[in-house]
Tab-separated table of C-alpha atoms in Angstrom:
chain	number	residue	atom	x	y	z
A	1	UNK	CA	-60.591	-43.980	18.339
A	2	UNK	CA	-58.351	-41.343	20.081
A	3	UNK	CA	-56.772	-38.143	19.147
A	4	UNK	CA	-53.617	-39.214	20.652
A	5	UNK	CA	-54.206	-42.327	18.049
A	6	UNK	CA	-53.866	-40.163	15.130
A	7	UNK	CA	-50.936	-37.819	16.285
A	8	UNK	CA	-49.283	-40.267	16.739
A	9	UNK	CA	-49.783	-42.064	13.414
A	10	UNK	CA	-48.913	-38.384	11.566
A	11	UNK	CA	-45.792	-38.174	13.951
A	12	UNK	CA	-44.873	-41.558	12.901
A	13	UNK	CA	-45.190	-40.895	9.265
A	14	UNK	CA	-48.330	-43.696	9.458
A	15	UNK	CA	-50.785	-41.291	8.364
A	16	UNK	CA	-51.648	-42.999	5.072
A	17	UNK	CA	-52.098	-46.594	6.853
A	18	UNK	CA	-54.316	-45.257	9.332
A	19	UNK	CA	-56.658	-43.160	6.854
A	20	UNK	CA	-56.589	-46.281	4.601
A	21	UNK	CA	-57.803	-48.263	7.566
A	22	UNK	CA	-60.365	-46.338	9.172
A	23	UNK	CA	-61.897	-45.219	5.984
A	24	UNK	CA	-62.183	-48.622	4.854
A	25	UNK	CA	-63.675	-49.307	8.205
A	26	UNK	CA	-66.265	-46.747	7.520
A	27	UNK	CA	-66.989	-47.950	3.494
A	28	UNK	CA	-67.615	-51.236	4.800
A	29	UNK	CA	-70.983	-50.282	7.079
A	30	UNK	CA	-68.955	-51.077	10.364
A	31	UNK	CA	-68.784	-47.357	11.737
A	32	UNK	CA	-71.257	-45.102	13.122
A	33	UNK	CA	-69.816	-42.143	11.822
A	34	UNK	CA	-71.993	-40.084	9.840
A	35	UNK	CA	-70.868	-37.781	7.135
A	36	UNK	CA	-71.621	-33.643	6.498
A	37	UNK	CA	-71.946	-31.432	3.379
A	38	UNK	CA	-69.881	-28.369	5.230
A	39	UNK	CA	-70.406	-24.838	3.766
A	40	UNK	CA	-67.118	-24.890	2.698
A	41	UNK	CA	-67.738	-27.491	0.333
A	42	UNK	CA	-65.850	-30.392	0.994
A	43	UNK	CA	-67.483	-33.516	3.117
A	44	UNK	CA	-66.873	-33.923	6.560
A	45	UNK	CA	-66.265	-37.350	8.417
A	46	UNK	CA	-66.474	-36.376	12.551
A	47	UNK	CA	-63.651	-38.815	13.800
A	48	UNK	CA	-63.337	-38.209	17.484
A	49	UNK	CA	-64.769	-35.520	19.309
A	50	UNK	CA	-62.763	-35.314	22.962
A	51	UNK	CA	-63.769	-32.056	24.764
A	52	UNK	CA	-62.063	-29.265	22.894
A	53	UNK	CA	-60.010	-31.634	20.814
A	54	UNK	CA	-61.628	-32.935	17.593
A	55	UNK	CA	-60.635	-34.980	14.507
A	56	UNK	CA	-62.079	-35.355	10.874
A	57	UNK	CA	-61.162	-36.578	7.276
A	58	UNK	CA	-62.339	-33.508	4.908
A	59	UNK	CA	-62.817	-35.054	1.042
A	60	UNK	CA	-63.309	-32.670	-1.694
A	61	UNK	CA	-64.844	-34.352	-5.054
A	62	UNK	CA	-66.610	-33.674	-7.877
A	63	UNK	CA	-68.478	-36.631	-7.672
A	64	UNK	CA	-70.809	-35.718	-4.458
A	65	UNK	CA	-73.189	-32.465	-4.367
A	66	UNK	CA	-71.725	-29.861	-2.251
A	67	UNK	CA	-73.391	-27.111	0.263
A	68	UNK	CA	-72.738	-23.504	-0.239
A	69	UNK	CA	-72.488	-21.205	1.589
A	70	UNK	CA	-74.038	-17.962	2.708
A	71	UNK	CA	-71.410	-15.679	3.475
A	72	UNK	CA	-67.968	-16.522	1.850
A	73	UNK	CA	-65.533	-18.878	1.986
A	74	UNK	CA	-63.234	-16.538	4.054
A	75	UNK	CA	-63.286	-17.934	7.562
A	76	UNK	CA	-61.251	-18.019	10.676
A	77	UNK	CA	-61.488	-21.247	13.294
A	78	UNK	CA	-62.384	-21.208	17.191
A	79	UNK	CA	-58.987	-23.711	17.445
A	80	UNK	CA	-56.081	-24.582	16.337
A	81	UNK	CA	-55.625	-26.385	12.907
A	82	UNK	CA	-53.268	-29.378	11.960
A	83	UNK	CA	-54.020	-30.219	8.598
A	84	UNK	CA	-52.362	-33.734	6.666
A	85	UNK	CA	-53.138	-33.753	3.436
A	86	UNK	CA	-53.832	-37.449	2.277
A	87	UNK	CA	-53.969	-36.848	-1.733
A	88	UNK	CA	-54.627	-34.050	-4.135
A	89	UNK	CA	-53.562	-30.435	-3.445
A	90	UNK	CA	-54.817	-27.353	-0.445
A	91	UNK	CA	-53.932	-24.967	-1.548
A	92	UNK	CA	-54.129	-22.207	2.073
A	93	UNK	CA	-54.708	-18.475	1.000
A	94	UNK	CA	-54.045	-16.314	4.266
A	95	UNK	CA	-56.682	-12.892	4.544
A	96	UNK	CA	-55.596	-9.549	5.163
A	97	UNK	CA	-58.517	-7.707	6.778
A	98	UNK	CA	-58.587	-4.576	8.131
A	99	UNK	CA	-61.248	-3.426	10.567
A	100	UNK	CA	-62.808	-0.066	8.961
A	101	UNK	CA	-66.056	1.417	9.065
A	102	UNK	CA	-65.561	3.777	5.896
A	103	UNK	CA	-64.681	1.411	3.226
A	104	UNK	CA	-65.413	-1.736	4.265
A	105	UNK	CA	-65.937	-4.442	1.763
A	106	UNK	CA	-67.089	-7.134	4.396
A	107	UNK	CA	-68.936	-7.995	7.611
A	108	UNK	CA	-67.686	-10.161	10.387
A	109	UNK	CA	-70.209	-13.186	11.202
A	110	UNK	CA	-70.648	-15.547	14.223
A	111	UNK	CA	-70.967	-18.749	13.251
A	112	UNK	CA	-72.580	-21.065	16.250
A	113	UNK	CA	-72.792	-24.620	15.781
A	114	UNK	CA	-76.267	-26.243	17.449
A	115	UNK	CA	-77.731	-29.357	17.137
A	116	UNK	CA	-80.417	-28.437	13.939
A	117	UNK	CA	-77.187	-25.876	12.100
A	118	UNK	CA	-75.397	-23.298	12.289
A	119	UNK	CA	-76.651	-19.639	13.688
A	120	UNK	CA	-74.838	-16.814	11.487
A	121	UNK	CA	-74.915	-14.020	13.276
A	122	UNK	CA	-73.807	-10.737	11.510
A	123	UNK	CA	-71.621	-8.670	14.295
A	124	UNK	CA	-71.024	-4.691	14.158
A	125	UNK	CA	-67.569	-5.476	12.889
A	126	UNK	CA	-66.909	-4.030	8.937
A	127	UNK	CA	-63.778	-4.799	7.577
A	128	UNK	CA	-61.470	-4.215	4.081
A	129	UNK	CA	-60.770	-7.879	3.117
A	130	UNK	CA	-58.149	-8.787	0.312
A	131	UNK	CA	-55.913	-12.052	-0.234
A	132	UNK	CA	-52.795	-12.664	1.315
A	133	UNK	CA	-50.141	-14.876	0.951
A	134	UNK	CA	-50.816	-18.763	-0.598
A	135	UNK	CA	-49.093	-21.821	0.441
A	136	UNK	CA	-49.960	-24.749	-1.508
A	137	UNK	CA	-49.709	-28.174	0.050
A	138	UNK	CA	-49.441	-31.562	-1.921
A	139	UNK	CA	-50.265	-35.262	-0.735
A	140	UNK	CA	-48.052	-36.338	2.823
A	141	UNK	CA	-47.139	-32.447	3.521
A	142	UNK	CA	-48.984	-31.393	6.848
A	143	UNK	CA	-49.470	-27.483	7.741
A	144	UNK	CA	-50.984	-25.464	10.942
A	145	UNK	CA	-52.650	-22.694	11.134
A	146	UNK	CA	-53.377	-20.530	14.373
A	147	UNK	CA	-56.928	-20.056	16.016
A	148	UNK	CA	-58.097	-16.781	14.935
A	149	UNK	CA	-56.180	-16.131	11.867
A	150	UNK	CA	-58.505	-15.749	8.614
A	151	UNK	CA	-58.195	-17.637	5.338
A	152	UNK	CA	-59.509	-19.699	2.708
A	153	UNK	CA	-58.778	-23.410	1.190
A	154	UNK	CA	-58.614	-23.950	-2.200
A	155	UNK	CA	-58.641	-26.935	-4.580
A	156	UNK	CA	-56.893	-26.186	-7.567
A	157	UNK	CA	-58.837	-26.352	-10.291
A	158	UNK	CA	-61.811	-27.867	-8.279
A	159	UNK	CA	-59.769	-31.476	-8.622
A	160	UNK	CA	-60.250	-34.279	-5.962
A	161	UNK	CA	-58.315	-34.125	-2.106
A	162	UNK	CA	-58.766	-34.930	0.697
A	163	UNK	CA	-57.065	-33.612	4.752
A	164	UNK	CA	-57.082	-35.107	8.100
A	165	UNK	CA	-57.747	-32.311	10.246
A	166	UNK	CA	-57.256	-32.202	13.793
A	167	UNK	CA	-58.263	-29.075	15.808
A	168	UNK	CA	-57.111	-27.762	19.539
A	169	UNK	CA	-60.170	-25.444	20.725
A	170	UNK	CA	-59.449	-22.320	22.306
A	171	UNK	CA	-61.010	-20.954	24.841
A	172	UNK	CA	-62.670	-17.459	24.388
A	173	UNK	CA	-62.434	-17.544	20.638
A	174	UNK	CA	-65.021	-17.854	18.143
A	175	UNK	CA	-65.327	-18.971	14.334
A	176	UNK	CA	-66.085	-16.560	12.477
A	177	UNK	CA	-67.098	-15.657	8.348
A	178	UNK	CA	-66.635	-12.863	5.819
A	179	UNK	CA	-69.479	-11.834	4.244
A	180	UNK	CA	-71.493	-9.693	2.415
A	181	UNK	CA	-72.508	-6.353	4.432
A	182	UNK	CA	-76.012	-6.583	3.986
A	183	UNK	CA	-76.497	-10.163	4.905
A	184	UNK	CA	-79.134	-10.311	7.749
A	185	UNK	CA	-78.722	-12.884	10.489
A	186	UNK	CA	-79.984	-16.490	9.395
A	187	UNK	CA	-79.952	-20.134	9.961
A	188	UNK	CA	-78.130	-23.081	7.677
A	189	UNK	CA	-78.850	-26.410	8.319
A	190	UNK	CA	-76.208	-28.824	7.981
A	191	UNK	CA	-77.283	-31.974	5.817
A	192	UNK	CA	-75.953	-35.037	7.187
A	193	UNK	CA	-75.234	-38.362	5.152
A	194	UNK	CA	-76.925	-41.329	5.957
A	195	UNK	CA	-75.223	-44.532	6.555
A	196	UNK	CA	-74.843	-44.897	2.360
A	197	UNK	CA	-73.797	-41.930	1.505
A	198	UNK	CA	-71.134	-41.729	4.050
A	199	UNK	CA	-69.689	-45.253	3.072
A	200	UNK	CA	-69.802	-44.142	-0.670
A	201	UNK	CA	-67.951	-40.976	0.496
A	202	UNK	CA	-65.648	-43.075	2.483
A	203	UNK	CA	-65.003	-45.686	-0.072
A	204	UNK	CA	-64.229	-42.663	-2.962
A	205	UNK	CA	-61.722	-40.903	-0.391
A	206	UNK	CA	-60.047	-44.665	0.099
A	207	UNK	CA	-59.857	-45.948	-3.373
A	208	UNK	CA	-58.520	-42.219	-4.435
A	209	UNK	CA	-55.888	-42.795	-1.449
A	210	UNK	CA	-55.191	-46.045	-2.391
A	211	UNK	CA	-54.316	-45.052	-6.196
A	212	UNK	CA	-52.397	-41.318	-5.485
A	213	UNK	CA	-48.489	-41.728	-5.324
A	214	UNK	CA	-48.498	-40.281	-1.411
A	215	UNK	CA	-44.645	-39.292	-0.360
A	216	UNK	CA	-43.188	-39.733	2.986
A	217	UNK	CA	-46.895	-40.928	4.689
């Protein structure tokens, strides 16, 4: 699989077809994708990983355990996000921080990805954090967000969704967390699925696909 395979399916309004297909791929045994509980509690399917470009399918449900995680859920992204959303409802709450050192209510982490997790590294950055603006996105509506820019996604009412996300790296950029002053540098270890996990997660995000009304792809 290619990025340029699934812009083009979301530019041709295909988007449904091809999730429908390559998730069905996956519940079926015949992929070697392997699925992640992400801190920010959905699951991740990695897609296609081409230098700084980078697919997956993020499925939020009730029905799978979820990771939490250690700082909050207010994050920022080393790339650019294109988000699809194939069923359910995102609902995209933009941050307003402000860097101060005499009221802060939060502390800026570094988040670096290795191999074994992810290093969170708390930075000398303090800042006054409060929600923004919220867009909320229903099944077939797509939405960007810029590299850098802080926010948090939210399922209403913790019900079932799931996104295709594609994401443009940026060079010099890093991703970033809010969280709690005090928080001392530490590890988190990503659990991965294994193979039957990932098809059960793959066959719940299809058959919930396959059932939603989806408008215009």
């Amino acid at each position: 699989m290619r990025y340029r395979e699934v812009t083009d399916a979301l530019a041709g309004g295909k988007a449904r077809e091809w999730a429908l297909g390559v998730l069905g791929g996956i519940a079926a045994g015949g992929s070697d994708v392997r699925g992640v509980r992400h801190p920010l509690g959905f699951l991740c399917l990695p897609l296609v990983r081409e230098g700084d470009l980078g697919v997956c399918v993020h499925v939020w449900t009730a029905a799978a355990r979820r990771a939490r995680s250690t700082t909050s859920q207010v994050h920022c992204h080393s790339w650019d996000l294109v988000s699809h959303v194939l069923y359910g409802q995102v609902r995209n709450v933009h941050a307003v921080v402000t860097d101060t050192s005499r009221s802060p209510t939060h502390r800026v982490f570094e988040v670096v990805s290795t191999p074994s997790g992810d290093v969170v590294r708390p930075t000398s950055r303090t800042v006054a954090y409060a929600p923004g603006r919220a867009e909320l996105f229903g099944a077939g509506e797509t939405y960007t967000l810029a590299a850098g820019a802080f926010h948090s996604s939210v399922i209403p009412e913790d019900g079932e969704a799931a996104t295709v996300a594609l994401g443009r790296g940026r060079p010099g950029l890093g991703d970033l967390s809010l969280g709690p002053l005090a928080t001392p540098l530490h590890h988190v270890r990503r659990e991965r699925l294994d193979a039957t996990e990932t098809a059960r997660a793959a066959e719940l995000a299809r058959r919930s696909l396959w059932t939603s009304n989806t408008p215009g792809g």
